[in-house]
Amino acid sequence: MPTCQYCQHRWTWKQTMKVTTTIDTAYTCPHCGEKQYATKKSRTQFFLLTLIPLTAPLLNFFNVPFWFIFSWLILGSILVLSLFPAVLKLTSTEELFF
Ligand SMILES: [Zn+2]
């Protein structure tokens, strides 16, 4: 679970989901109100996670039954969402992608 680098408060899964549902790259700590950012490493890991459900349409080329592709997409999305707070690591300074 992500830990605020400012107040060392550990965010719960619910808090993480609430705080991160924003298009802003800065996440406001629900405990101290300070801005926190996802580390470059955790953003890369999350990006790789999102590739799991996105491989679903590719299965179509291998004669995989539709119900399997559909389940893969749904389960993959649930997996990504449930793992997101575990993968997310916070930093007080914004790290740029490049
Ligand atoms: Zn905090």
Short mmCIF file of C-alpha atoms and ligand atoms in Angstrom, two decimals:
data_model
loop_
_atom_site.label_atom_id
_atom_site.label_comp_id
_atom_site.label_asym_id
_atom_site.label_seq_id
_atom_site.Cartn_x
_atom_site.Cartn_y
_atom_site.Cartn_z
CA MET A 1 0.00 0.00 0.00
CA PRO A 2 1.24 3.54 -0.70
CA THR A 3 2.73 5.43 2.23
CA CYS A 4 2.72 9.23 2.34
CA GLN A 5 6.34 10.43 2.30
CA TYR A 6 5.35 13.51 4.26
CA CYS A 7 3.41 12.16 7.26
CA GLN A 8 4.26 8.43 6.85
CA HIS A 9 0.53 7.62 6.90
CA ARG A 10 -0.25 4.41 5.06
CA TRP A 11 -3.19 4.79 2.70
CA THR A 12 -5.88 2.12 2.70
CA TRP A 13 -7.03 0.48 -0.53
CA LYS A 14 -10.23 2.55 -0.42
CA GLN A 15 -8.37 5.82 0.20
CA THR A 16 -5.94 5.05 -2.61
CA MET A 17 -8.75 4.40 -5.10
CA LYS A 18 -10.52 7.59 -4.03
CA VAL A 19 -7.39 9.77 -4.15
CA THR A 20 -6.07 8.42 -7.45
CA THR A 21 -9.29 8.78 -9.47
CA THR A 22 -8.10 12.08 -10.87
CA ILE A 23 -6.44 13.17 -14.10
CA ASP A 24 -3.99 15.18 -12.00
CA THR A 25 -0.58 13.55 -11.47
CA ALA A 26 -0.52 14.91 -7.90
CA TYR A 27 -2.44 12.95 -5.27
CA THR A 28 -3.51 14.73 -2.10
CA CYS A 29 -2.82 12.73 1.05
CA PRO A 30 -6.13 12.09 2.86
CA HIS A 31 -4.28 12.35 6.18
CA CYS A 32 -2.12 15.50 5.96
CA GLY A 33 -3.31 17.10 2.70
CA GLU A 34 0.19 17.26 1.20
CA LYS A 35 0.67 16.53 -2.49
CA GLN A 36 2.17 13.15 -3.35
CA TYR A 37 3.24 11.72 -6.68
CA ALA A 38 3.57 8.19 -8.03
CA THR A 39 7.21 7.16 -8.45
CA LYS A 40 8.49 6.54 -11.96
CA LYS A 41 9.00 2.85 -11.12
CA SER A 42 5.44 2.34 -9.86
CA ARG A 43 4.01 4.11 -12.92
CA THR A 44 5.97 1.76 -15.17
CA GLN A 45 4.76 -1.27 -13.19
CA PHE A 46 1.16 -0.07 -13.44
CA PHE A 47 1.54 0.45 -17.17
CA LEU A 48 2.78 -3.14 -17.54
CA LEU A 49 -0.18 -4.37 -15.46
CA THR A 50 -2.68 -2.64 -17.74
CA LEU A 51 -1.22 -4.60 -20.65
CA ILE A 52 -2.66 -7.84 -19.17
CA PRO A 53 -6.35 -7.11 -19.94
CA LEU A 54 -5.35 -5.31 -23.15
CA THR A 55 -4.00 -8.56 -24.60
CA ALA A 56 -7.61 -9.88 -24.69
CA PRO A 57 -8.38 -8.73 -28.27
CA LEU A 58 -5.17 -10.45 -29.46
CA LEU A 59 -6.54 -13.81 -28.26
CA ASN A 60 -9.13 -13.48 -31.01
CA PHE A 61 -6.42 -14.38 -33.54
CA PHE A 62 -5.82 -17.74 -31.86
CA ASN A 63 -9.37 -19.15 -32.13
CA VAL A 64 -9.94 -18.61 -28.42
CA PRO A 65 -13.67 -18.76 -27.52
CA PHE A 66 -15.37 -15.42 -27.04
CA TRP A 67 -16.43 -16.17 -23.43
CA PHE A 68 -12.77 -16.72 -22.54
CA ILE A 69 -11.65 -13.44 -24.10
CA PHE A 70 -14.48 -11.64 -22.32
CA SER A 71 -13.64 -13.23 -18.95
CA TRP A 72 -9.95 -12.43 -19.49
CA LEU A 73 -10.81 -8.79 -20.09
CA ILE A 74 -13.08 -8.54 -17.02
CA LEU A 75 -10.81 -10.53 -14.66
CA GLY A 76 -7.72 -8.73 -15.96
CA SER A 77 -9.32 -5.34 -15.28
CA ILE A 78 -10.33 -6.42 -11.76
CA LEU A 79 -6.81 -7.71 -11.17
CA VAL A 80 -5.24 -4.45 -12.33
CA LEU A 81 -7.57 -2.37 -10.13
CA SER A 82 -7.01 -4.53 -7.06
CA LEU A 83 -3.23 -4.58 -7.53
CA PHE A 84 -2.92 -0.87 -8.26
CA PRO A 85 -2.66 0.26 -4.57
CA ALA A 86 -0.12 -2.50 -3.90
CA VAL A 87 2.05 -1.33 -6.79
CA LEU A 88 1.73 2.41 -6.15
CA LYS A 89 4.69 3.98 -4.36
CA LEU A 90 4.66 7.64 -3.42
CA THR A 91 7.23 10.38 -3.57
CA SER A 92 7.05 14.02 -2.47
CA THR A 93 8.66 15.32 -5.64
CA GLU A 94 7.28 14.77 -9.10
CA GLU A 95 9.41 12.51 -11.30
CA LEU A 96 9.02 13.16 -14.99
CA PHE A 97 8.67 10.30 -17.43
CA PHE A 98 11.67 11.23 -19.51
ZN ZN B 1 0.35 12.54 4.38
#
